[in-house]
Amino acid sequence: MTLRVWNIILFLPILLCSTNSSYVPPRIEMKRLSNIPLISSWNNNSAFLYNYNSAFMPTINDSDAVALLVRVQNLHSGSKSIYDVGPSRLALSRSLDDTHLKYSYISEQDILIDTDREYQAIGVEDPRIVLYNNTYYLLYTALSSDAHGVWRAQLTLATCKNNCFTKGNWIYYGPLFPNVFWSKSGSLLIHNETHRYLFFNDSNIAIARTKDLIHYDLSSTFLLTTRPDHFDSDLVEAGPQPLKLSDKNYLFLYNSGRQVTTPNPKPGWHIQYNLGWAILNGDDPTQVLARSEVPILSPELDWERCDNTSGEWANRGLTPLVVFIEGWKQTDEDTFLVWYQGCDSTMGLAELKVHFS
């Protein structure tokens, strides 16, 4: 999540499909595995104030291991409020046991992706990772600004093959769409050897295609758009990579926003983020078979709401009324662990199950 710029990318807004009326969607349920944050400076397991937007990073030689690439951020040295933040970076944290509820302490030495390039000088965020043929493909949003202080977000790629838990081993390819002013939040789907798709952006979710996973061609189509009078009426934004279900179709999780009037401490903030889903056709993932009518996760706990009723969390949340996901892992047939963040401040864990009967 970051400041959004509207109508910068001039796509022809053609929604590739409406939902398929003959498809009977499964029942999808999600439950929290902990009511307290997993990674939080207030739990003394990070040197950074804000720890959120975590991507799941598969371990090449151990399919059971869990590592997360976490967006970390501190306040400016002269900050006057909890909203005066400095640049965000991406740091590594590892699960310490098989419950995946305890994680290694995050310090400066755990930074993998830094603000050391011009196109990401004021921050890196929104990581999503795909492991393919023993190579990590990391898609993230790089933030920069011009001489007038106008922010620019660019969807950016880095890869790594060896010793990838060390900062210096990543190869940077820079922004995927250098001629596009605003692009972010990329979800990569490697369908097969010839069909690879990138679902990206906020406001609406656009589509790009790639043959080599390095170079991407923009499409004039959208995968998902906002819907009036729904939980996703204000924006939709890609979640992590779609994963295949037992019926051979893909489950695609997406983040969404709607306007609300919930009193909260952040000046001018009136958006609530919720989690939605779509079923993508297993033969052609650009076709949507079904889409959620209600969210499967919404801000409920104090550290997810951070509103005026949230006690001490009212003064801790960088962005109130937010649950947001960028990482998940399949643990069994139609069963997944989902890492999500609350209030742009801390991390939680949930289990998602898909039922076809």
mmCIF file of C-alpha atoms in Angstrom:
data_model
loop_
_atom_site.group_PDB
_atom_site.id
_atom_site.type_symbol
_atom_site.label_atom_id
_atom_site.label_comp_id
_atom_site.label_asym_id
_atom_site.label_seq_id
_atom_site.Cartn_x
_atom_site.Cartn_y
_atom_site.Cartn_z
ATOM 1 C CA MET A 1 0.000 0.000 0.000
ATOM 2 C CA THR A 2 1.065 3.541 -0.690
ATOM 3 C CA LEU A 3 -0.346 6.784 -1.988
ATOM 4 C CA ARG A 4 -2.391 6.110 -5.105
ATOM 5 C CA VAL A 5 -2.370 8.124 -8.312
ATOM 6 C CA TRP A 6 -5.519 7.771 -10.394
ATOM 7 C CA ASN A 7 -5.834 7.451 -14.157
ATOM 8 C CA ILE A 8 -2.120 7.546 -14.897
ATOM 9 C CA ILE A 9 -2.054 4.385 -16.999
ATOM 10 C CA LEU A 10 -4.309 4.789 -19.995
ATOM 11 C CA PHE A 11 -5.520 1.251 -20.550
ATOM 12 C CA LEU A 12 -8.655 0.589 -22.545
ATOM 13 C CA PRO A 13 -10.807 -0.747 -19.706
ATOM 14 C CA ILE A 14 -12.058 -4.027 -21.151
ATOM 15 C CA LEU A 15 -12.852 -6.562 -18.460
ATOM 16 C CA LEU A 16 -11.764 -9.880 -19.893
ATOM 17 C CA CYS A 17 -14.677 -11.758 -18.514
ATOM 18 C CA SER A 18 -17.718 -11.623 -16.382
ATOM 19 C CA THR A 19 -18.218 -14.454 -13.957
ATOM 20 C CA ASN A 20 -19.252 -17.748 -15.534
ATOM 21 C CA SER A 21 -22.892 -18.432 -14.684
ATOM 22 C CA SER A 22 -22.487 -22.206 -15.144
ATOM 23 C CA TYR A 23 -19.559 -22.515 -12.740
ATOM 24 C CA VAL A 24 -20.449 -23.451 -9.170
ATOM 25 C CA PRO A 25 -17.863 -21.780 -6.937
ATOM 26 C CA PRO A 26 -16.453 -23.495 -3.862
ATOM 27 C CA ARG A 27 -16.968 -22.282 -0.320
ATOM 28 C CA ILE A 28 -13.919 -20.399 0.918
ATOM 29 C CA GLU A 29 -13.324 -19.779 4.599
ATOM 30 C CA MET A 30 -10.530 -18.103 6.480
ATOM 31 C CA LYS A 31 -9.667 -18.148 10.178
ATOM 32 C CA ARG A 32 -7.009 -16.334 12.154
ATOM 33 C CA LEU A 33 -4.372 -18.548 13.774
ATOM 34 C CA SER A 34 -3.438 -15.931 16.348
ATOM 35 C CA ASN A 35 -5.185 -12.938 17.871
ATOM 36 C CA ILE A 36 -1.880 -11.196 18.532
ATOM 37 C CA PRO A 37 0.613 -9.976 15.926
ATOM 38 C CA LEU A 38 3.372 -12.326 14.772
ATOM 39 C CA ILE A 39 5.963 -9.693 13.935
ATOM 40 C CA SER A 40 5.770 -6.396 15.767
ATOM 41 C CA SER A 41 8.090 -3.872 17.358
ATOM 42 C CA TRP A 42 5.673 -3.830 20.306
ATOM 43 C CA ASN A 43 6.343 -7.557 20.795
ATOM 44 C CA ASN A 44 10.090 -6.855 20.748
ATOM 45 C CA ASN A 45 10.862 -8.969 17.673
ATOM 46 C CA SER A 46 11.907 -6.201 15.301
ATOM 47 C CA ALA A 47 14.223 -3.206 15.424
ATOM 48 C CA PHE A 48 11.840 -1.403 13.065
ATOM 49 C CA LEU A 49 8.667 0.348 14.162
ATOM 50 C CA TYR A 50 6.482 -0.869 11.295
ATOM 51 C CA ASN A 51 6.677 -4.446 9.954
ATOM 52 C CA TYR A 52 4.134 -5.371 7.302
ATOM 53 C CA ASN A 53 3.339 -6.444 3.708
ATOM 54 C CA SER A 54 5.228 -9.734 3.924
ATOM 55 C CA ALA A 55 5.911 -12.003 0.955
ATOM 56 C CA PHE A 56 6.365 -15.737 1.504
ATOM 57 C CA MET A 57 9.832 -16.786 0.350
ATOM 58 C CA PRO A 58 10.001 -20.546 -0.387
ATOM 59 C CA THR A 59 13.200 -22.280 0.681
ATOM 60 C CA ILE A 60 14.782 -24.139 -2.224
ATOM 61 C CA ASN A 61 16.062 -27.154 -0.287
ATOM 62 C CA ASP A 62 13.387 -27.371 2.414
ATOM 63 C CA SER A 63 9.754 -27.183 1.344
ATOM 64 C CA ASP A 64 8.582 -27.085 4.965
ATOM 65 C CA ALA A 65 10.665 -24.068 5.966
ATOM 66 C CA VAL A 66 9.114 -20.609 6.047
ATOM 67 C CA ALA A 67 10.892 -17.340 5.393
ATOM 68 C CA LEU A 68 9.246 -13.968 4.902
ATOM 69 C CA LEU A 69 10.391 -10.861 3.098
ATOM 70 C CA VAL A 70 8.958 -8.105 5.286
ATOM 71 C CA ARG A 71 8.486 -4.432 4.522
ATOM 72 C CA VAL A 72 10.100 -2.532 7.403
ATOM 73 C CA GLN A 73 9.970 1.170 8.166
ATOM 74 C CA ASN A 74 10.866 3.682 10.869
ATOM 75 C CA LEU A 75 9.825 7.241 11.559
ATOM 76 C CA HIS A 76 11.830 10.184 10.251
ATOM 77 C CA SER A 77 14.372 11.433 12.781
ATOM 78 C CA GLY A 78 12.398 14.656 13.235
ATOM 79 C CA SER A 79 8.941 13.138 13.034
ATOM 80 C CA LYS A 80 6.065 14.916 14.730
ATOM 81 C CA SER A 81 3.533 12.095 14.485
ATOM 82 C CA ILE A 82 3.343 8.344 13.896
ATOM 83 C CA TYR A 83 2.633 9.073 10.221
ATOM 84 C CA ASP A 84 5.958 10.833 9.496
ATOM 85 C CA VAL A 85 7.731 7.769 8.135
ATOM 86 C CA GLY A 86 11.072 7.348 6.430
ATOM 87 C CA PRO A 87 11.860 5.075 3.464
ATOM 88 C CA SER A 88 10.660 1.484 3.654
ATOM 89 C CA ARG A 89 12.957 -1.463 2.903
ATOM 90 C CA LEU A 90 12.587 -5.248 2.621
ATOM 91 C CA ALA A 91 14.052 -7.515 5.308
ATOM 92 C CA LEU A 92 14.229 -11.255 5.953
ATOM 93 C CA SER A 93 12.585 -13.041 8.870
ATOM 94 C CA ARG A 94 12.369 -16.815 9.376
ATOM 95 C CA SER A 95 9.836 -18.961 11.164
ATOM 96 C CA LEU A 96 11.311 -20.475 14.328
ATOM 97 C CA ASP A 97 9.012 -23.490 14.675
ATOM 98 C CA ASP A 98 6.429 -25.510 12.799
ATOM 99 C CA THR A 99 3.521 -23.454 14.155
ATOM 100 C CA HIS A 100 4.836 -20.500 12.122
ATOM 101 C CA LEU A 101 3.728 -18.178 14.905
ATOM 102 C CA LYS A 102 7.244 -17.196 16.030
ATOM 103 C CA TYR A 103 9.810 -15.432 13.833
ATOM 104 C CA SER A 104 13.416 -14.369 14.011
ATOM 105 C CA TYR A 105 14.213 -10.858 15.204
ATOM 106 C CA ILE A 106 14.513 -8.356 12.346
ATOM 107 C CA SER A 107 17.514 -6.032 12.439
ATOM 108 C CA GLU A 108 19.472 -3.871 10.018
ATOM 109 C CA GLN A 109 21.558 -6.926 9.069
ATOM 110 C CA ASP A 110 18.445 -8.624 7.671
ATOM 111 C CA ILE A 111 17.813 -6.042 4.931
ATOM 112 C CA LEU A 112 17.803 -7.703 1.485
ATOM 113 C CA ILE A 113 16.375 -4.942 -0.726
ATOM 114 C CA ASP A 114 17.470 -1.397 0.096
ATOM 115 C CA THR A 115 16.917 2.138 -1.172
ATOM 116 C CA ASP A 116 20.293 2.222 -2.923
ATOM 117 C CA ARG A 117 19.096 2.852 -6.478
ATOM 118 C CA GLU A 118 17.752 6.061 -7.932
ATOM 119 C CA TYR A 119 14.405 4.586 -8.964
ATOM 120 C CA GLN A 120 13.774 3.375 -5.393
ATOM 121 C CA ALA A 121 15.434 6.144 -3.444
ATOM 122 C CA ILE A 122 12.451 6.866 -1.206
ATOM 123 C CA GLY A 123 11.273 3.326 -0.596
ATOM 124 C CA VAL A 124 10.670 -0.269 -1.665
ATOM 125 C CA GLU A 125 7.397 -1.996 -0.842
ATOM 126 C CA ASP A 126 4.722 -4.506 -1.882
ATOM 127 C CA PRO A 127 6.963 -7.596 -2.342
ATOM 128 C CA ARG A 128 5.650 -10.722 -4.030
ATOM 129 C CA ILE A 129 7.917 -13.701 -4.720
ATOM 130 C CA VAL A 130 7.733 -16.657 -7.098
ATOM 131 C CA LEU A 131 10.281 -19.504 -7.041
ATOM 132 C CA TYR A 132 10.674 -21.077 -10.485
ATOM 133 C CA ASN A 133 13.456 -23.415 -11.671
ATOM 134 C CA ASN A 134 15.450 -22.614 -8.522
ATOM 135 C CA THR A 135 15.345 -18.881 -9.238
ATOM 136 C CA TYR A 136 13.529 -16.317 -7.132
ATOM 137 C CA TYR A 137 11.538 -13.720 -9.037
ATOM 138 C CA LEU A 138 10.837 -10.790 -6.751
ATOM 139 C CA LEU A 139 8.330 -8.202 -7.899
ATOM 140 C CA TYR A 140 8.151 -5.074 -5.779
ATOM 141 C CA THR A 141 7.172 -1.420 -5.963
ATOM 142 C CA ALA A 142 10.000 1.118 -6.185
ATOM 143 C CA LEU A 143 9.290 4.673 -5.059
ATOM 144 C CA SER A 144 11.056 7.813 -6.207
ATOM 145 C CA SER A 145 10.244 11.512 -6.431
ATOM 146 C CA ASP A 146 11.087 14.353 -8.773
ATOM 147 C CA ALA A 147 12.476 17.819 -8.045
ATOM 148 C CA HIS A 148 8.980 19.017 -7.159
ATOM 149 C CA GLY A 149 8.406 16.228 -4.650
ATOM 150 C CA VAL A 150 5.934 14.316 -6.840
ATOM 151 C CA TRP A 151 6.028 10.624 -5.968
ATOM 152 C CA ARG A 152 6.368 7.948 -8.625
ATOM 153 C CA ALA A 153 5.687 4.221 -8.135
ATOM 154 C CA GLN A 154 7.195 1.692 -10.544
ATOM 155 C CA LEU A 155 6.712 -2.066 -10.569
ATOM 156 C CA THR A 156 10.226 -3.492 -10.440
ATOM 157 C CA LEU A 157 11.940 -6.887 -10.786
ATOM 158 C CA ALA A 158 14.894 -8.510 -9.047
ATOM 159 C CA THR A 159 16.042 -12.144 -9.267
ATOM 160 C CA CYS A 160 18.378 -14.416 -7.353
ATOM 161 C CA LYS A 161 19.736 -17.960 -7.814
ATOM 162 C CA ASN A 162 22.344 -18.483 -5.106
ATOM 163 C CA ASN A 163 22.655 -17.517 -1.443
ATOM 164 C CA CYS A 164 19.510 -15.428 -1.734
ATOM 165 C CA PHE A 165 19.204 -14.717 1.973
ATOM 166 C CA THR A 166 22.184 -12.389 1.560
ATOM 167 C CA LYS A 167 21.740 -8.831 0.360
ATOM 168 C CA GLY A 168 24.457 -8.651 -2.289
ATOM 169 C CA ASN A 169 23.346 -11.604 -4.418
ATOM 170 C CA TRP A 170 20.232 -10.137 -6.027
ATOM 171 C CA ILE A 171 20.223 -9.018 -9.666
ATOM 172 C CA TYR A 172 18.215 -5.856 -10.345
ATOM 173 C CA TYR A 173 16.393 -5.344 -13.635
ATOM 174 C CA GLY A 174 14.792 -2.044 -12.781
ATOM 175 C CA PRO A 175 11.242 -0.902 -13.565
ATOM 176 C CA LEU A 176 9.262 -3.222 -15.833
ATOM 177 C CA PHE A 177 7.398 -0.372 -17.523
ATOM 178 C CA PRO A 178 9.756 2.633 -17.566
ATOM 179 C CA ASN A 179 7.409 4.682 -19.731
ATOM 180 C CA VAL A 180 4.513 4.251 -17.313
ATOM 181 C CA PHE A 181 4.408 6.773 -14.479
ATOM 182 C CA TRP A 182 2.524 4.671 -11.927
ATOM 183 C CA SER A 183 2.594 0.852 -11.661
ATOM 184 C CA LYS A 184 2.747 -1.410 -8.633
ATOM 185 C CA SER A 185 1.789 -4.647 -6.872
ATOM 186 C CA GLY A 186 2.663 -7.451 -9.290
ATOM 187 C CA SER A 187 1.275 -10.996 -9.018
ATOM 188 C CA LEU A 188 3.134 -13.380 -11.354
ATOM 189 C CA LEU A 189 1.403 -16.521 -12.645
ATOM 190 C CA ILE A 190 3.577 -19.013 -14.539
ATOM 191 C CA HIS A 191 0.788 -21.033 -16.155
ATOM 192 C CA ASN A 192 3.072 -23.120 -18.392
ATOM 193 C CA GLU A 193 6.196 -22.759 -20.539
ATOM 194 C CA THR A 194 4.492 -20.449 -23.026
ATOM 195 C CA HIS A 195 1.825 -18.632 -21.040
ATOM 196 C CA ARG A 196 2.980 -16.430 -18.163
ATOM 197 C CA TYR A 197 0.896 -13.581 -16.809
ATOM 198 C CA LEU A 198 1.447 -10.588 -14.591
ATOM 199 C CA PHE A 199 -1.605 -9.237 -12.769
ATOM 200 C CA PHE A 200 -0.771 -5.846 -11.300
ATOM 201 C CA ASN A 201 -1.696 -2.355 -10.136
ATOM 202 C CA ASP A 202 -4.235 -0.904 -7.761
ATOM 203 C CA SER A 203 -7.471 0.905 -8.601
ATOM 204 C CA ASN A 204 -8.060 -1.866 -11.185
ATOM 205 C CA ILE A 205 -5.984 -5.004 -11.843
ATOM 206 C CA ALA A 206 -4.297 -4.954 -15.248
ATOM 207 C CA ILE A 207 -2.648 -7.760 -17.240
ATOM 208 C CA ALA A 208 0.784 -8.059 -18.834
ATOM 209 C CA ARG A 209 2.378 -11.059 -20.553
ATOM 210 C CA THR A 210 5.924 -12.362 -20.591
ATOM 211 C CA LYS A 211 7.902 -15.069 -22.384
ATOM 212 C CA ASP A 212 11.164 -14.901 -20.441
ATOM 213 C CA LEU A 213 9.945 -13.625 -17.021
ATOM 214 C CA ILE A 214 12.185 -10.574 -17.469
ATOM 215 C CA HIS A 215 10.474 -8.496 -20.161
ATOM 216 C CA TYR A 216 6.743 -7.766 -19.995
ATOM 217 C CA ASP A 217 4.234 -6.591 -22.598
ATOM 218 C CA LEU A 218 1.311 -4.497 -21.450
ATOM 219 C CA SER A 219 -2.207 -5.556 -22.325
ATOM 220 C CA SER A 220 -5.193 -3.316 -22.967
ATOM 221 C CA THR A 221 -7.327 -5.389 -20.630
ATOM 222 C CA PHE A 222 -8.179 -5.695 -16.961
ATOM 223 C CA LEU A 223 -8.528 -8.884 -14.960
ATOM 224 C CA LEU A 224 -10.658 -7.261 -12.243
ATOM 225 C CA THR A 225 -12.239 -3.847 -11.828
ATOM 226 C CA THR A 226 -14.023 -2.204 -8.930
ATOM 227 C CA ARG A 227 -17.726 -2.876 -8.343
ATOM 228 C CA PRO A 228 -20.245 -0.290 -7.111
ATOM 229 C CA ASP A 229 -21.897 -1.037 -3.777
ATOM 230 C CA HIS A 230 -19.453 -3.836 -2.956
ATOM 231 C CA PHE A 231 -16.592 -4.232 -0.502
ATOM 232 C CA ASP A 232 -14.236 -3.566 -3.443
ATOM 233 C CA SER A 233 -15.965 -0.428 -4.753
ATOM 234 C CA ASP A 234 -13.005 1.940 -4.283
ATOM 235 C CA LEU A 235 -10.046 -0.147 -5.457
ATOM 236 C CA VAL A 236 -8.800 -3.649 -6.210
ATOM 237 C CA GLU A 237 -5.134 -4.615 -5.920
ATOM 238 C CA ALA A 238 -3.375 -7.888 -6.693
ATOM 239 C CA GLY A 239 -2.444 -10.234 -3.888
ATOM 240 C CA PRO A 240 0.215 -12.977 -4.173
ATOM 241 C CA GLN A 241 0.595 -15.382 -7.098
ATOM 242 C CA PRO A 242 -2.554 -17.410 -7.907
ATOM 243 C CA LEU A 243 -2.329 -21.032 -6.759
ATOM 244 C CA LYS A 244 -4.002 -24.090 -8.257
ATOM 245 C CA LEU A 245 -6.918 -25.818 -6.575
ATOM 246 C CA SER A 246 -7.920 -29.477 -6.727
ATOM 247 C CA ASP A 247 -10.436 -28.707 -9.497
ATOM 248 C CA LYS A 248 -7.481 -27.477 -11.648
ATOM 249 C CA ASN A 249 -8.593 -23.844 -11.542
ATOM 250 C CA TYR A 250 -6.657 -21.065 -9.813
ATOM 251 C CA LEU A 251 -7.519 -19.228 -6.626
ATOM 252 C CA PHE A 252 -6.514 -15.572 -6.848
ATOM 253 C CA LEU A 253 -6.602 -13.466 -3.686
ATOM 254 C CA TYR A 254 -6.893 -9.733 -4.050
ATOM 255 C CA ASN A 255 -6.877 -6.746 -1.738
ATOM 256 C CA SER A 256 -9.637 -4.201 -1.980
ATOM 257 C CA GLY A 257 -10.906 -0.954 -0.520
ATOM 258 C CA ARG A 258 -14.157 0.837 0.083
ATOM 259 C CA GLN A 259 -15.096 4.218 1.510
ATOM 260 C CA VAL A 260 -16.215 4.164 5.159
ATOM 261 C CA THR A 261 -17.070 6.678 7.866
ATOM 262 C CA THR A 262 -15.414 4.839 10.765
ATOM 263 C CA PRO A 263 -13.855 7.411 13.152
ATOM 264 C CA ASN A 264 -10.092 6.943 13.270
ATOM 265 C CA PRO A 265 -7.071 9.034 14.263
ATOM 266 C CA LYS A 266 -5.446 9.432 10.830
ATOM 267 C CA PRO A 267 -6.396 12.786 9.280
ATOM 268 C CA GLY A 268 -8.471 12.414 6.123
ATOM 269 C CA TRP A 269 -8.429 8.602 6.116
ATOM 270 C CA HIS A 270 -11.745 7.020 5.084
ATOM 271 C CA ILE A 271 -10.866 3.716 3.345
ATOM 272 C CA GLN A 272 -11.248 0.199 4.729
ATOM 273 C CA TYR A 273 -9.192 -2.604 3.156
ATOM 274 C CA ASN A 274 -10.666 -6.108 2.867
ATOM 275 C CA LEU A 275 -9.615 -9.384 1.254
ATOM 276 C CA GLY A 276 -11.508 -10.813 -1.721
ATOM 277 C CA TRP A 277 -11.034 -13.794 -4.026
ATOM 278 C CA ALA A 278 -11.565 -14.790 -7.639
ATOM 279 C CA ILE A 279 -11.460 -18.200 -9.329
ATOM 280 C CA LEU A 280 -9.446 -18.078 -12.562
ATOM 281 C CA ASN A 281 -9.955 -20.589 -15.361
ATOM 282 C CA GLY A 282 -7.332 -23.340 -15.201
ATOM 283 C CA ASP A 283 -7.038 -23.391 -18.995
ATOM 284 C CA ASP A 284 -7.039 -19.615 -19.495
ATOM 285 C CA PRO A 285 -6.251 -17.716 -16.276
ATOM 286 C CA THR A 286 -7.313 -14.405 -17.810
ATOM 287 C CA GLN A 287 -10.902 -15.655 -17.541
ATOM 288 C CA VAL A 288 -12.674 -15.177 -14.203
ATOM 289 C CA LEU A 289 -15.061 -18.013 -13.318
ATOM 290 C CA ALA A 290 -16.308 -16.618 -10.009
ATOM 291 C CA ARG A 291 -15.691 -13.735 -7.637
ATOM 292 C CA SER A 292 -16.496 -13.177 -3.985
ATOM 293 C CA GLU A 293 -19.601 -11.214 -3.104
ATOM 294 C CA VAL A 294 -18.395 -10.589 0.443
ATOM 295 C CA PRO A 295 -14.858 -10.332 1.847
ATOM 296 C CA ILE A 296 -13.225 -13.332 3.487
ATOM 297 C CA LEU A 297 -11.162 -11.137 5.831
ATOM 298 C CA SER A 298 -11.886 -7.646 7.149
ATOM 299 C CA PRO A 299 -10.352 -5.543 9.949
ATOM 300 C CA GLU A 300 -11.780 -6.800 13.248
ATOM 301 C CA LEU A 301 -9.037 -7.025 15.875
ATOM 302 C CA ASP A 302 -7.659 -3.874 17.511
ATOM 303 C CA TRP A 303 -4.351 -4.119 15.625
ATOM 304 C CA GLU A 304 -6.233 -4.528 12.336
ATOM 305 C CA ARG A 305 -8.603 -1.593 12.927
ATOM 306 C CA CYS A 306 -6.437 0.959 14.784
ATOM 307 C CA ASP A 307 -9.528 3.165 14.944
ATOM 308 C CA ASN A 308 -10.830 5.301 17.793
ATOM 309 C CA THR A 309 -12.123 2.215 19.639
ATOM 310 C CA SER A 310 -8.862 0.219 19.424
ATOM 311 C CA GLY A 311 -7.254 1.244 22.711
ATOM 312 C CA GLU A 312 -3.463 1.458 22.556
ATOM 313 C CA TRP A 313 -3.535 0.445 18.887
ATOM 314 C CA ALA A 314 -5.259 3.690 17.975
ATOM 315 C CA ASN A 315 -1.852 5.321 18.458
ATOM 316 C CA ARG A 316 0.171 2.609 16.725
ATOM 317 C CA GLY A 317 -1.427 2.086 13.330
ATOM 318 C CA LEU A 318 0.232 3.755 10.363
ATOM 319 C CA THR A 319 -2.945 3.234 8.294
ATOM 320 C CA PRO A 320 -6.170 2.373 10.145
ATOM 321 C CA LEU A 321 -8.771 -0.144 8.954
ATOM 322 C CA VAL A 322 -6.432 -2.367 6.945
ATOM 323 C CA VAL A 323 -5.931 -6.071 6.382
ATOM 324 C CA PHE A 324 -3.758 -6.774 3.352
ATOM 325 C CA ILE A 325 -1.985 -9.853 1.980
ATOM 326 C CA GLU A 326 1.023 -10.482 -0.236
ATOM 327 C CA GLY A 327 2.193 -13.948 0.794
ATOM 328 C CA TRP A 328 0.749 -17.433 1.104
ATOM 329 C CA LYS A 329 1.831 -21.074 1.101
ATOM 330 C CA GLN A 330 -0.073 -24.238 0.247
ATOM 331 C CA THR A 331 0.056 -26.738 3.113
ATOM 332 C CA ASP A 332 -2.403 -29.385 1.910
ATOM 333 C CA GLU A 333 -4.956 -29.900 -0.833
ATOM 334 C CA ASP A 334 -7.047 -26.717 -0.998
ATOM 335 C CA THR A 335 -5.499 -25.505 2.275
ATOM 336 C CA PHE A 336 -3.182 -22.516 2.644
ATOM 337 C CA LEU A 337 -1.349 -20.402 5.198
ATOM 338 C CA VAL A 338 -1.889 -16.704 4.552
ATOM 339 C CA TRP A 339 0.318 -13.975 5.999
ATOM 340 C CA TYR A 340 -1.474 -10.668 6.273
ATOM 341 C CA GLN A 341 -0.770 -7.288 7.783
ATOM 342 C CA GLY A 342 -2.803 -5.042 10.025
ATOM 343 C CA CYS A 343 -2.859 -1.244 9.836
ATOM 344 C CA ASP A 344 0.377 -1.084 7.796
ATOM 345 C CA SER A 345 2.097 -1.824 11.101
ATOM 346 C CA THR A 346 2.356 -5.507 11.977
ATOM 347 C CA MET A 347 1.850 -9.066 10.714
ATOM 348 C CA GLY A 348 -0.731 -11.781 11.329
ATOM 349 C CA LEU A 349 -1.336 -15.348 10.136
ATOM 350 C CA ALA A 350 -4.517 -17.074 8.977
ATOM 351 C CA GLU A 351 -5.514 -20.393 7.450
ATOM 352 C CA LEU A 352 -7.615 -20.494 4.297
ATOM 353 C CA LYS A 353 -9.591 -23.571 3.240
ATOM 354 C CA VAL A 354 -11.502 -24.216 0.035
ATOM 355 C CA HIS A 355 -14.479 -26.596 0.144
ATOM 356 C CA PHE A 356 -16.025 -28.070 -3.004
ATOM 357 C CA SER A 357 -18.905 -29.847 -1.289
#
